[in-house]
Amino acid sequence: MIFKRFRDDIETIMAHDPAARSRLEVVLAYPGFHAIVFHRLAHGAWRRGWHVLGRFVSHLGRFFTGIEIHPGATMGRRVFIDHGMGVVIGETAEVGDGVTLYQGVTLGGTSLEKGKRHPTLEEGVIVGAGAKILGPITIGAGARVGSNAVVLKDVPAGATVVGIPARQIGEARAKPTEFCAYGSTGDIPDPVARALDSVCADVSALRARIAELERQLEARTPPGQDASVIPITGATERARGGLR
Ligand SMILES: CC(C)(COP(=O)(O)OP(=O)(O)OC[C@H]1O[C@@H](n2cnc3c(N)ncnc32)[C@H](O)[C@@H]1OP(=O)(O)O)[C@@H](O)C(=O)NCCC(=O)NCCS
């Protein structure tokens, strides 16, 4: 059971990090993997009521990886912490299956209350480097949090949020739990690209219209005469008018 989880963790890193060349490399050189291993041990101790041991193991994990996960935090399967340095995950945080966190992410609290005070990240959420998600809020499945965002409110499933305080950009993704490396899907409409697309479409339609008009004008031009140099006479204008 525990080995199956470790195997899943390794396969997740292999699938999600183009820099990972072998499983051995993942086991030896991925702090995100080491942090998850330390957390499983620390969490096991915490759940049995061995709080000091849990804290100590968690502290060792932090010492070796630079990633601080409170032993009370709930971590799902296939969680990928890439690079990891500076990640802080609070006691009542819940991190769902297949979540990706980059370096410098904080899942923190905003109050000293003892109850739930840290965020919940649902399945497949991707959190960019340096983002802070604060308070007992929920980040919906497959949502993407931009690097350095500060998120203070719930985020709907599949949505992308950026900035301080974080605001939603674009539409929510249709398949929110599909992984996209570094959170980039390239499917958020860029207004400049959209404007260019519409200009290109107009130009194509106008070109087709002009070609059709030229073809019709050609058909009405007396033989031996160049349609482009026909003087605009009433007849020509009528002919052109008739082409509309
Ligand atoms: C937020 C994010 C997921 C969006 O990615 P995307 O779908 O490719 O979106 P785009 O790059 O097309 O950007 C869309 C808009 O959001 C803005 N934006 C993107 N990321 C932003 C960020 N972190 N903060 C503020 N604005 C951001 C862009 O400027 C753009 O604005 P515009 O439409 O006014 O031009 C991505 O930019 C991000 O931050 N990913 C995390 C990457 C990371 O942490 N990598 C670390 C690897 S070590």
PDB file of C-alpha atoms and ligand atoms in Angstrom:
ATOM      1  CA  MET A   1       0.000   0.000   0.000  1.00  0.00           C
ATOM      2  CA  ILE A   2       2.621   2.519   1.098  1.00  0.00           C
ATOM      3  CA  PHE A   3       4.927   1.389  -1.714  1.00  0.00           C
ATOM      4  CA  LYS A   4       2.119   1.757  -4.246  1.00  0.00           C
ATOM      5  CA  ARG A   5       1.719   5.372  -3.119  1.00  0.00           C
ATOM      6  CA  PHE A   6       5.439   6.014  -3.483  1.00  0.00           C
ATOM      7  CA  ARG A   7       5.359   4.442  -6.947  1.00  0.00           C
ATOM      8  CA  ASP A   8       2.437   6.723  -7.873  1.00  0.00           C
ATOM      9  CA  ASP A   9       4.374   9.732  -6.580  1.00  0.00           C
ATOM     10  CA  ILE A  10       7.391   8.812  -8.697  1.00  0.00           C
ATOM     11  CA  GLU A  11       5.276   8.197 -11.823  1.00  0.00           C
ATOM     12  CA  THR A  12       3.531  11.554 -11.296  1.00  0.00           C
ATOM     13  CA  ILE A  13       6.856  13.377 -11.239  1.00  0.00           C
ATOM     14  CA  MET A  14       8.024  11.454 -14.325  1.00  0.00           C
ATOM     15  CA  ALA A  15       4.830  12.450 -16.144  1.00  0.00           C
ATOM     16  CA  HIS A  16       4.729  16.070 -15.033  1.00  0.00           C
ATOM     17  CA  ASP A  17       8.326  17.203 -15.117  1.00  0.00           C
ATOM     18  CA  PRO A  18      10.095  17.171 -18.479  1.00  0.00           C
ATOM     19  CA  ALA A  19      13.404  17.480 -16.590  1.00  0.00           C
ATOM     20  CA  ALA A  20      12.956  14.093 -14.844  1.00  0.00           C
ATOM     21  CA  ARG A  21      15.026  11.560 -16.794  1.00  0.00           C
ATOM     22  CA  SER A  22      14.767   8.440 -14.639  1.00  0.00           C
ATOM     23  CA  ARG A  23      12.975   7.084 -11.593  1.00  0.00           C
ATOM     24  CA  LEU A  24      16.280   6.781  -9.767  1.00  0.00           C
ATOM     25  CA  GLU A  25      16.890  10.490 -10.350  1.00  0.00           C
ATOM     26  CA  VAL A  26      13.454  11.252  -8.878  1.00  0.00           C
ATOM     27  CA  VAL A  27      14.161   9.154  -5.776  1.00  0.00           C
ATOM     28  CA  LEU A  28      17.590  10.708  -5.243  1.00  0.00           C
ATOM     29  CA  ALA A  29      17.177  14.320  -6.313  1.00  0.00           C
ATOM     30  CA  TYR A  30      13.580  15.515  -6.031  1.00  0.00           C
ATOM     31  CA  PRO A  31      12.926  17.432  -2.792  1.00  0.00           C
ATOM     32  CA  GLY A  32       9.182  17.386  -3.548  1.00  0.00           C
ATOM     33  CA  PHE A  33       9.286  13.573  -3.403  1.00  0.00           C
ATOM     34  CA  HIS A  34      11.350  13.570  -0.203  1.00  0.00           C
ATOM     35  CA  ALA A  35       8.971  16.067   1.420  1.00  0.00           C
ATOM     36  CA  ILE A  36       5.986  13.798   0.681  1.00  0.00           C
ATOM     37  CA  VAL A  37       7.825  10.792   2.169  1.00  0.00           C
ATOM     38  CA  PHE A  38       8.652  12.750   5.330  1.00  0.00           C
ATOM     39  CA  HIS A  39       5.068  13.994   5.503  1.00  0.00           C
ATOM     40  CA  ARG A  40       3.588  10.483   5.314  1.00  0.00           C
ATOM     41  CA  LEU A  41       5.707   9.469   8.300  1.00  0.00           C
ATOM     42  CA  ALA A  42       4.987  12.672  10.227  1.00  0.00           C
ATOM     43  CA  HIS A  43       1.242  12.496   9.489  1.00  0.00           C
ATOM     44  CA  GLY A  44       1.112   8.857  10.619  1.00  0.00           C
ATOM     45  CA  ALA A  45       2.664   9.838  13.955  1.00  0.00           C
ATOM     46  CA  TRP A  46       0.356  12.874  14.268  1.00  0.00           C
ATOM     47  CA  ARG A  47      -2.786  10.790  13.729  1.00  0.00           C
ATOM     48  CA  ARG A  48      -1.689   8.381  16.464  1.00  0.00           C
ATOM     49  CA  GLY A  49      -1.445  11.322  18.856  1.00  0.00           C
ATOM     50  CA  TRP A  50       2.380  11.354  18.832  1.00  0.00           C
ATOM     51  CA  HIS A  51       2.413  15.059  18.146  1.00  0.00           C
ATOM     52  CA  VAL A  52       5.962  15.858  19.161  1.00  0.00           C
ATOM     53  CA  LEU A  53       7.314  13.004  17.037  1.00  0.00           C
ATOM     54  CA  GLY A  54       5.150  14.203  14.121  1.00  0.00           C
ATOM     55  CA  ARG A  55       6.486  17.736  14.497  1.00  0.00           C
ATOM     56  CA  PHE A  56      10.047  16.452  14.745  1.00  0.00           C
ATOM     57  CA  VAL A  57       9.804  14.336  11.588  1.00  0.00           C
ATOM     58  CA  SER A  58       8.144  17.249   9.792  1.00  0.00           C
ATOM     59  CA  HIS A  59      10.993  19.479  10.946  1.00  0.00           C
ATOM     60  CA  LEU A  60      13.548  17.024   9.595  1.00  0.00           C
ATOM     61  CA  GLY A  61      11.690  17.079   6.274  1.00  0.00           C
ATOM     62  CA  ARG A  62      11.878  20.874   6.263  1.00  0.00           C
ATOM     63  CA  PHE A  63      15.592  20.766   7.135  1.00  0.00           C
ATOM     64  CA  PHE A  64      16.417  18.475   4.206  1.00  0.00           C
ATOM     65  CA  THR A  65      14.020  19.879   1.584  1.00  0.00           C
ATOM     66  CA  GLY A  66      13.127  23.481   2.409  1.00  0.00           C
ATOM     67  CA  ILE A  67       9.470  22.411   2.254  1.00  0.00           C
ATOM     68  CA  GLU A  68       7.419  22.811   5.430  1.00  0.00           C
ATOM     69  CA  ILE A  69       4.319  20.642   5.671  1.00  0.00           C
ATOM     70  CA  HIS A  70       2.570  20.599   9.032  1.00  0.00           C
ATOM     71  CA  PRO A  71       2.072  16.954  10.112  1.00  0.00           C
ATOM     72  CA  GLY A  72      -1.645  17.625  10.580  1.00  0.00           C
ATOM     73  CA  ALA A  73      -2.133  18.712   6.940  1.00  0.00           C
ATOM     74  CA  THR A  74      -3.997  16.307   4.663  1.00  0.00           C
ATOM     75  CA  MET A  75      -2.146  15.532   1.434  1.00  0.00           C
ATOM     76  CA  GLY A  76      -3.819  13.578  -1.374  1.00  0.00           C
ATOM     77  CA  ARG A  77      -2.241  11.151  -3.803  1.00  0.00           C
ATOM     78  CA  ARG A  78       0.017  12.136  -6.688  1.00  0.00           C
ATOM     79  CA  VAL A  79       0.735  15.564  -5.217  1.00  0.00           C
ATOM     80  CA  PHE A  80       3.701  17.099  -7.017  1.00  0.00           C
ATOM     81  CA  ILE A  81       5.761  19.808  -5.315  1.00  0.00           C
ATOM     82  CA  ASP A  82       8.174  21.017  -7.999  1.00  0.00           C
ATOM     83  CA  HIS A  83      11.467  22.594  -6.840  1.00  0.00           C
ATOM     84  CA  GLY A  84       9.766  23.063  -3.504  1.00  0.00           C
ATOM     85  CA  MET A  85      12.022  25.461  -1.643  1.00  0.00           C
ATOM     86  CA  GLY A  86       9.948  27.820   0.497  1.00  0.00           C
ATOM     87  CA  VAL A  87       6.650  25.915   0.298  1.00  0.00           C
ATOM     88  CA  VAL A  88       4.657  26.187   3.542  1.00  0.00           C
ATOM     89  CA  ILE A  89       1.504  24.124   4.132  1.00  0.00           C
ATOM     90  CA  GLY A  90      -0.505  24.813   7.289  1.00  0.00           C
ATOM     91  CA  GLU A  91      -2.017  22.408   9.791  1.00  0.00           C
ATOM     92  CA  THR A  92      -5.613  22.361   8.544  1.00  0.00           C
ATOM     93  CA  ALA A  93      -4.802  22.599   4.828  1.00  0.00           C
ATOM     94  CA  GLU A  94      -6.266  19.894   2.571  1.00  0.00           C
ATOM     95  CA  VAL A  95      -4.455  19.184  -0.669  1.00  0.00           C
ATOM     96  CA  GLY A  96      -6.388  17.036  -3.125  1.00  0.00           C
ATOM     97  CA  ASP A  97      -5.197  14.318  -5.507  1.00  0.00           C
ATOM     98  CA  GLY A  98      -3.020  15.374  -8.401  1.00  0.00           C
ATOM     99  CA  VAL A  99      -2.364  18.888  -7.107  1.00  0.00           C
ATOM    100  CA  THR A 100       0.815  20.630  -8.327  1.00  0.00           C
ATOM    101  CA  LEU A 101       2.596  23.250  -6.224  1.00  0.00           C
ATOM    102  CA  TYR A 102       5.651  25.204  -7.314  1.00  0.00           C
ATOM    103  CA  GLN A 103       8.316  26.750  -5.116  1.00  0.00           C
ATOM    104  CA  GLY A 104       7.409  29.442  -2.642  1.00  0.00           C
ATOM    105  CA  VAL A 105       3.719  28.544  -2.346  1.00  0.00           C
ATOM    106  CA  THR A 106       2.038  29.222   0.996  1.00  0.00           C
ATOM    107  CA  LEU A 107      -1.214  27.565   2.037  1.00  0.00           C
ATOM    108  CA  GLY A 108      -1.633  29.705   5.096  1.00  0.00           C
ATOM    109  CA  GLY A 109      -4.052  30.905   7.726  1.00  0.00           C
ATOM    110  CA  THR A 110      -5.349  34.376   8.465  1.00  0.00           C
ATOM    111  CA  SER A 111      -6.557  33.895  12.022  1.00  0.00           C
ATOM    112  CA  LEU A 112      -5.458  32.358  15.280  1.00  0.00           C
ATOM    113  CA  GLU A 113      -8.622  30.253  15.612  1.00  0.00           C
ATOM    114  CA  LYS A 114      -7.980  26.607  16.380  1.00  0.00           C
ATOM    115  CA  GLY A 115     -10.403  25.171  13.816  1.00  0.00           C
ATOM    116  CA  LYS A 116     -10.162  25.013  10.030  1.00  0.00           C
ATOM    117  CA  ARG A 117      -8.108  28.050   9.048  1.00  0.00           C
ATOM    118  CA  HIS A 118      -6.133  26.934   6.000  1.00  0.00           C
ATOM    119  CA  PRO A 119      -7.265  26.396   2.402  1.00  0.00           C
ATOM    120  CA  THR A 120      -8.625  23.328   0.664  1.00  0.00           C
ATOM    121  CA  LEU A 121      -7.276  22.567  -2.800  1.00  0.00           C
ATOM    122  CA  GLU A 122      -9.452  20.204  -4.799  1.00  0.00           C
ATOM    123  CA  GLU A 123      -8.223  17.664  -7.337  1.00  0.00           C
ATOM    124  CA  GLY A 124      -5.788  18.817 -10.004  1.00  0.00           C
ATOM    125  CA  VAL A 125      -5.277  22.393  -8.803  1.00  0.00           C
ATOM    126  CA  ILE A 126      -2.043  24.015 -10.042  1.00  0.00           C
ATOM    127  CA  VAL A 127      -0.459  26.750  -7.945  1.00  0.00           C
ATOM    128  CA  GLY A 128       2.267  28.897  -9.528  1.00  0.00           C
ATOM    129  CA  ALA A 129       5.531  29.852  -7.890  1.00  0.00           C
ATOM    130  CA  GLY A 130       5.266  32.229  -4.957  1.00  0.00           C
ATOM    131  CA  ALA A 131       1.460  32.229  -4.769  1.00  0.00           C
ATOM    132  CA  LYS A 132      -0.161  32.646  -1.363  1.00  0.00           C
ATOM    133  CA  ILE A 133      -3.545  31.086  -0.662  1.00  0.00           C
ATOM    134  CA  LEU A 134      -4.818  32.325   2.636  1.00  0.00           C
ATOM    135  CA  GLY A 135      -7.695  31.376   4.905  1.00  0.00           C
ATOM    136  CA  PRO A 136     -10.220  28.510   4.968  1.00  0.00           C
ATOM    137  CA  ILE A 137     -11.175  28.970   1.305  1.00  0.00           C
ATOM    138  CA  THR A 138     -11.686  26.360  -1.409  1.00  0.00           C
ATOM    139  CA  ILE A 139      -9.848  26.286  -4.705  1.00  0.00           C
ATOM    140  CA  GLY A 140     -12.096  24.288  -7.053  1.00  0.00           C
ATOM    141  CA  ALA A 141     -10.941  21.238  -9.017  1.00  0.00           C
ATOM    142  CA  GLY A 142      -8.448  22.011 -11.749  1.00  0.00           C
ATOM    143  CA  ALA A 143      -8.257  25.721 -10.989  1.00  0.00           C
ATOM    144  CA  ARG A 144      -4.975  27.481 -11.761  1.00  0.00           C
ATOM    145  CA  VAL A 145      -3.404  30.067  -9.501  1.00  0.00           C
ATOM    146  CA  GLY A 146      -0.879  32.352 -11.224  1.00  0.00           C
ATOM    147  CA  SER A 147       2.592  32.815  -9.833  1.00  0.00           C
ATOM    148  CA  ASN A 148       2.776  35.383  -7.024  1.00  0.00           C
ATOM    149  CA  ALA A 149      -1.023  35.679  -6.752  1.00  0.00           C
ATOM    150  CA  VAL A 150      -2.549  36.269  -3.337  1.00  0.00           C
ATOM    151  CA  VAL A 151      -5.837  34.375  -3.143  1.00  0.00           C
ATOM    152  CA  LEU A 152      -8.286  35.367  -0.422  1.00  0.00           C
ATOM    153  CA  LYS A 153     -11.610  34.058  -1.795  1.00  0.00           C
ATOM    154  CA  ASP A 154     -12.971  30.767  -3.127  1.00  0.00           C
ATOM    155  CA  VAL A 155     -11.990  30.001  -6.717  1.00  0.00           C
ATOM    156  CA  PRO A 156     -14.446  28.100  -8.970  1.00  0.00           C
ATOM    157  CA  ALA A 157     -13.433  24.781 -10.546  1.00  0.00           C
ATOM    158  CA  GLY A 158     -11.361  25.201 -13.704  1.00  0.00           C
ATOM    159  CA  ALA A 159     -10.887  28.954 -13.240  1.00  0.00           C
ATOM    160  CA  THR A 160      -7.576  30.805 -13.535  1.00  0.00           C
ATOM    161  CA  VAL A 161      -6.773  33.558 -11.058  1.00  0.00           C
ATOM    162  CA  VAL A 162      -3.881  36.003 -11.033  1.00  0.00           C
ATOM    163  CA  GLY A 163      -2.764  39.122  -9.189  1.00  0.00           C
ATOM    164  CA  ILE A 164      -3.117  40.662  -5.751  1.00  0.00           C
ATOM    165  CA  PRO A 165      -5.790  40.175  -4.630  1.00  0.00           C
ATOM    166  CA  ALA A 166      -6.336  37.376  -7.119  1.00  0.00           C
ATOM    167  CA  ARG A 167      -9.017  37.886  -9.780  1.00  0.00           C
ATOM    168  CA  GLN A 168     -10.303  35.483 -12.384  1.00  0.00           C
ATOM    169  CA  ILE A 169      -9.114  35.808 -15.991  1.00  0.00           C
ATOM    170  CA  GLY A 170     -10.811  34.153 -18.962  1.00  0.00           C
ATOM    171  CA  GLU A 171     -13.381  31.389 -18.829  1.00  0.00           C
ATOM    172  CA  ALA A 172     -13.098  28.338 -16.611  1.00  0.00           C
ATOM    173  CA  ARG A 173     -11.519  25.349 -18.360  1.00  0.00           C
ATOM    174  CA  ALA A 174     -13.900  22.763 -19.772  1.00  0.00           C
ATOM    175  CA  LYS A 175     -11.772  19.836 -18.570  1.00  0.00           C
ATOM    176  CA  PRO A 176     -10.478  21.281 -15.330  1.00  0.00           C
ATOM    177  CA  THR A 177      -8.554  18.287 -14.051  1.00  0.00           C
ATOM    178  CA  GLU A 178      -6.389  17.808 -17.152  1.00  0.00           C
ATOM    179  CA  PHE A 179      -2.784  18.595 -16.204  1.00  0.00           C
ATOM    180  CA  CYS A 180      -1.027  21.476 -17.973  1.00  0.00           C
ATOM    181  CA  ALA A 181       2.654  22.045 -17.240  1.00  0.00           C
ATOM    182  CA  TYR A 182       3.313  25.327 -15.398  1.00  0.00           C
ATOM    183  CA  GLY A 183      -0.420  25.969 -15.557  1.00  0.00           C
ATOM    184  CA  SER A 184      -0.152  27.179 -19.148  1.00  0.00           C
ATOM    185  CA  THR A 185      -2.791  25.940 -21.543  1.00  0.00           C
ATOM    186  CA  GLY A 186      -2.482  28.683 -24.123  1.00  0.00           C
ATOM    187  CA  ASP A 187      -6.271  28.631 -24.405  1.00  0.00           C
ATOM    188  CA  ILE A 188      -6.915  31.935 -22.628  1.00  0.00           C
ATOM    189  CA  PRO A 189      -7.918  34.426 -25.358  1.00  0.00           C
ATOM    190  CA  ASP A 190      -5.333  37.153 -25.828  1.00  0.00           C
ATOM    191  CA  PRO A 191      -7.239  40.320 -26.861  1.00  0.00           C
ATOM    192  CA  VAL A 192      -4.565  41.348 -29.427  1.00  0.00           C
ATOM    193  CA  ALA A 193      -4.561  37.891 -31.015  1.00  0.00           C
ATOM    194  CA  ARG A 194      -8.370  37.914 -31.060  1.00  0.00           C
ATOM    195  CA  ALA A 195      -8.441  41.328 -32.796  1.00  0.00           C
ATOM    196  CA  LEU A 196      -5.887  40.126 -35.371  1.00  0.00           C
ATOM    197  CA  ASP A 197      -7.921  36.971 -35.999  1.00  0.00           C
ATOM    198  CA  SER A 198     -11.013  39.041 -36.709  1.00  0.00           C
ATOM    199  CA  VAL A 199      -9.085  41.436 -39.044  1.00  0.00           C
ATOM    200  CA  CYS A 200      -7.694  38.426 -40.936  1.00  0.00           C
ATOM    201  CA  ALA A 201     -11.192  36.964 -41.286  1.00  0.00           C
ATOM    202  CA  ASP A 202     -12.513  40.300 -42.644  1.00  0.00           C
ATOM    203  CA  VAL A 203      -9.621  40.595 -45.113  1.00  0.00           C
ATOM    204  CA  SER A 204     -10.282  37.060 -46.406  1.00  0.00           C
ATOM    205  CA  ALA A 205     -13.986  37.810 -46.862  1.00  0.00           C
ATOM    206  CA  LEU A 206     -13.206  41.089 -48.690  1.00  0.00           C
ATOM    207  CA  ARG A 207     -10.669  39.355 -50.946  1.00  0.00           C
ATOM    208  CA  ALA A 208     -13.262  36.754 -51.926  1.00  0.00           C
ATOM    209  CA  ARG A 209     -15.832  39.500 -52.597  1.00  0.00           C
ATOM    210  CA  ILE A 210     -13.399  41.500 -54.778  1.00  0.00           C
ATOM    211  CA  ALA A 211     -12.456  38.383 -56.760  1.00  0.00           C
ATOM    212  CA  GLU A 212     -16.127  37.679 -57.383  1.00  0.00           C
ATOM    213  CA  LEU A 213     -16.791  41.310 -58.474  1.00  0.00           C
ATOM    214  CA  GLU A 214     -13.783  41.226 -60.816  1.00  0.00           C
ATOM    215  CA  ARG A 215     -15.008  37.982 -62.323  1.00  0.00           C
ATOM    216  CA  GLN A 216     -18.454  39.440 -62.951  1.00  0.00           C
ATOM    217  CA  LEU A 217     -17.016  42.704 -64.316  1.00  0.00           C
ATOM    218  CA  GLU A 218     -14.768  40.745 -66.650  1.00  0.00           C
ATOM    219  CA  ALA A 219     -17.809  38.909 -67.998  1.00  0.00           C
ATOM    220  CA  ARG A 220     -19.481  42.240 -68.871  1.00  0.00           C
ATOM    221  CA  THR A 221     -16.376  43.879 -70.425  1.00  0.00           C
ATOM    222  CA  PRO A 222     -16.360  44.038 -74.278  1.00  0.00           C
ATOM    223  CA  PRO A 223     -13.770  41.692 -75.802  1.00  0.00           C
ATOM    224  CA  GLY A 224     -10.285  43.241 -76.161  1.00  0.00           C
ATOM    225  CA  GLN A 225     -10.875  45.869 -73.483  1.00  0.00           C
ATOM    226  CA  ASP A 226      -9.123  45.840 -70.094  1.00  0.00           C
ATOM    227  CA  ALA A 227     -11.752  45.795 -67.347  1.00  0.00           C
ATOM    228  CA  SER A 228      -9.472  47.722 -64.980  1.00  0.00           C
ATOM    229  CA  VAL A 229      -9.280  50.755 -67.324  1.00  0.00           C
ATOM    230  CA  ILE A 230     -12.944  50.980 -68.284  1.00  0.00           C
ATOM    231  CA  PRO A 231     -14.045  54.581 -67.623  1.00  0.00           C
ATOM    232  CA  ILE A 232     -16.794  54.810 -65.082  1.00  0.00           C
ATOM    233  CA  THR A 233     -19.832  55.588 -67.114  1.00  0.00           C
ATOM    234  CA  GLY A 234     -23.460  55.355 -66.215  1.00  0.00           C
ATOM    235  CA  ALA A 235     -23.551  51.933 -67.866  1.00  0.00           C
ATOM    236  CA  THR A 236     -20.507  50.756 -65.965  1.00  0.00           C
ATOM    237  CA  GLU A 237     -21.891  52.124 -62.747  1.00  0.00           C
ATOM    238  CA  ARG A 238     -25.177  50.418 -63.450  1.00  0.00           C
ATOM    239  CA  ALA A 239     -23.257  47.249 -64.187  1.00  0.00           C
ATOM    240  CA  ARG A 240     -21.270  47.609 -60.986  1.00  0.00           C
ATOM    241  CA  GLY A 241     -24.423  48.446 -59.065  1.00  0.00           C
ATOM    242  CA  GLY A 242     -25.984  45.316 -60.490  1.00  0.00           C
ATOM    243  CA  LEU A 243     -23.199  43.265 -59.097  1.00  0.00           C
ATOM    244  CA  ARG A 244     -24.134  43.979 -55.520  1.00  0.00           C
TER     245      ARG A 244
HETATM  246  C1  LIG B   1      -1.689  32.158 -14.500  1.00  0.00           C
HETATM  247  C2  LIG B   1      -1.192  31.167 -15.540  1.00  0.00           C
HETATM  248  C3  LIG B   1      -1.566  29.767 -15.124  1.00  0.00           C
HETATM  249  C4  LIG B   1      -1.899  31.537 -16.868  1.00  0.00           C
HETATM  250  O1  LIG B   1      -1.286  30.891 -17.929  1.00  0.00           O
HETATM  251  P1  LIG B   1      -1.900  31.030 -19.443  1.00  0.00           P
HETATM  252  O2  LIG B   1      -3.172  30.294 -19.495  1.00  0.00           O
HETATM  253  O3  LIG B   1      -0.838  30.590 -20.383  1.00  0.00           O
HETATM  254  O4  LIG B   1      -2.241  32.565 -19.583  1.00  0.00           O
HETATM  255  P2  LIG B   1      -1.491  33.701 -20.426  1.00  0.00           P
HETATM  256  O5  LIG B   1       0.003  33.627 -20.282  1.00  0.00           O
HETATM  257  O6  LIG B   1      -2.070  33.683 -21.797  1.00  0.00           O
HETATM  258  O7  LIG B   1      -1.951  35.025 -19.657  1.00  0.00           O
HETATM  259  C5  LIG B   1      -3.299  35.471 -19.670  1.00  0.00           C
HETATM  260  C6  LIG B   1      -3.338  36.828 -19.006  1.00  0.00           C
HETATM  261  O8  LIG B   1      -3.004  36.735 -17.611  1.00  0.00           O
HETATM  262  C7  LIG B   1      -1.845  37.517 -17.297  1.00  0.00           C
HETATM  263  N1  LIG B   1      -1.037  36.717 -16.358  1.00  0.00           N
HETATM  264  C8  LIG B   1      -0.548  35.481 -16.550  1.00  0.00           C
HETATM  265  N2  LIG B   1       0.109  35.068 -15.453  1.00  0.00           N
HETATM  266  C9  LIG B   1       0.026  36.060 -14.554  1.00  0.00           C
HETATM  267  C10 LIG B   1       0.509  36.223 -13.226  1.00  0.00           C
HETATM  268  N3  LIG B   1       1.165  35.255 -12.611  1.00  0.00           N
HETATM  269  N4  LIG B   1       0.234  37.386 -12.575  1.00  0.00           N
HETATM  270  C11 LIG B   1      -0.465  38.386 -13.203  1.00  0.00           C
HETATM  271  N5  LIG B   1      -0.961  38.286 -14.460  1.00  0.00           N
HETATM  272  C12 LIG B   1      -0.701  37.135 -15.129  1.00  0.00           C
HETATM  273  C13 LIG B   1      -1.140  37.729 -18.632  1.00  0.00           C
HETATM  274  O9  LIG B   1      -0.381  38.916 -18.631  1.00  0.00           O
HETATM  275  C14 LIG B   1      -2.323  37.816 -19.577  1.00  0.00           C
HETATM  276  O10 LIG B   1      -2.913  39.090 -19.452  1.00  0.00           O
HETATM  277  P3  LIG B   1      -3.525  39.855 -20.750  1.00  0.00           P
HETATM  278  O11 LIG B   1      -4.634  38.951 -21.248  1.00  0.00           O
HETATM  279  O12 LIG B   1      -4.002  41.152 -20.196  1.00  0.00           O
HETATM  280  O13 LIG B   1      -2.385  39.957 -21.707  1.00  0.00           O
HETATM  281  C15 LIG B   1       0.352  31.248 -15.723  1.00  0.00           C
HETATM  282  O14 LIG B   1       0.733  32.481 -16.298  1.00  0.00           O
HETATM  283  C16 LIG B   1       1.130  31.066 -14.426  1.00  0.00           C
HETATM  284  O15 LIG B   1       1.340  31.998 -13.634  1.00  0.00           O
HETATM  285  N6  LIG B   1       1.617  29.790 -14.229  1.00  0.00           N
HETATM  286  C17 LIG B   1       2.484  29.443 -13.148  1.00  0.00           C
HETATM  287  C18 LIG B   1       3.880  29.194 -13.711  1.00  0.00           C
HETATM  288  C19 LIG B   1       4.919  28.994 -12.645  1.00  0.00           C
HETATM  289  O16 LIG B   1       4.755  29.295 -11.481  1.00  0.00           O
HETATM  290  N7  LIG B   1       6.009  28.433 -13.062  1.00  0.00           N
HETATM  291  C20 LIG B   1       7.081  28.136 -12.179  1.00  0.00           C
HETATM  292  C21 LIG B   1       7.863  27.051 -12.793  1.00  0.00           C
HETATM  293  S1  LIG B   1       9.365  26.813 -11.941  1.00  0.00           S
END
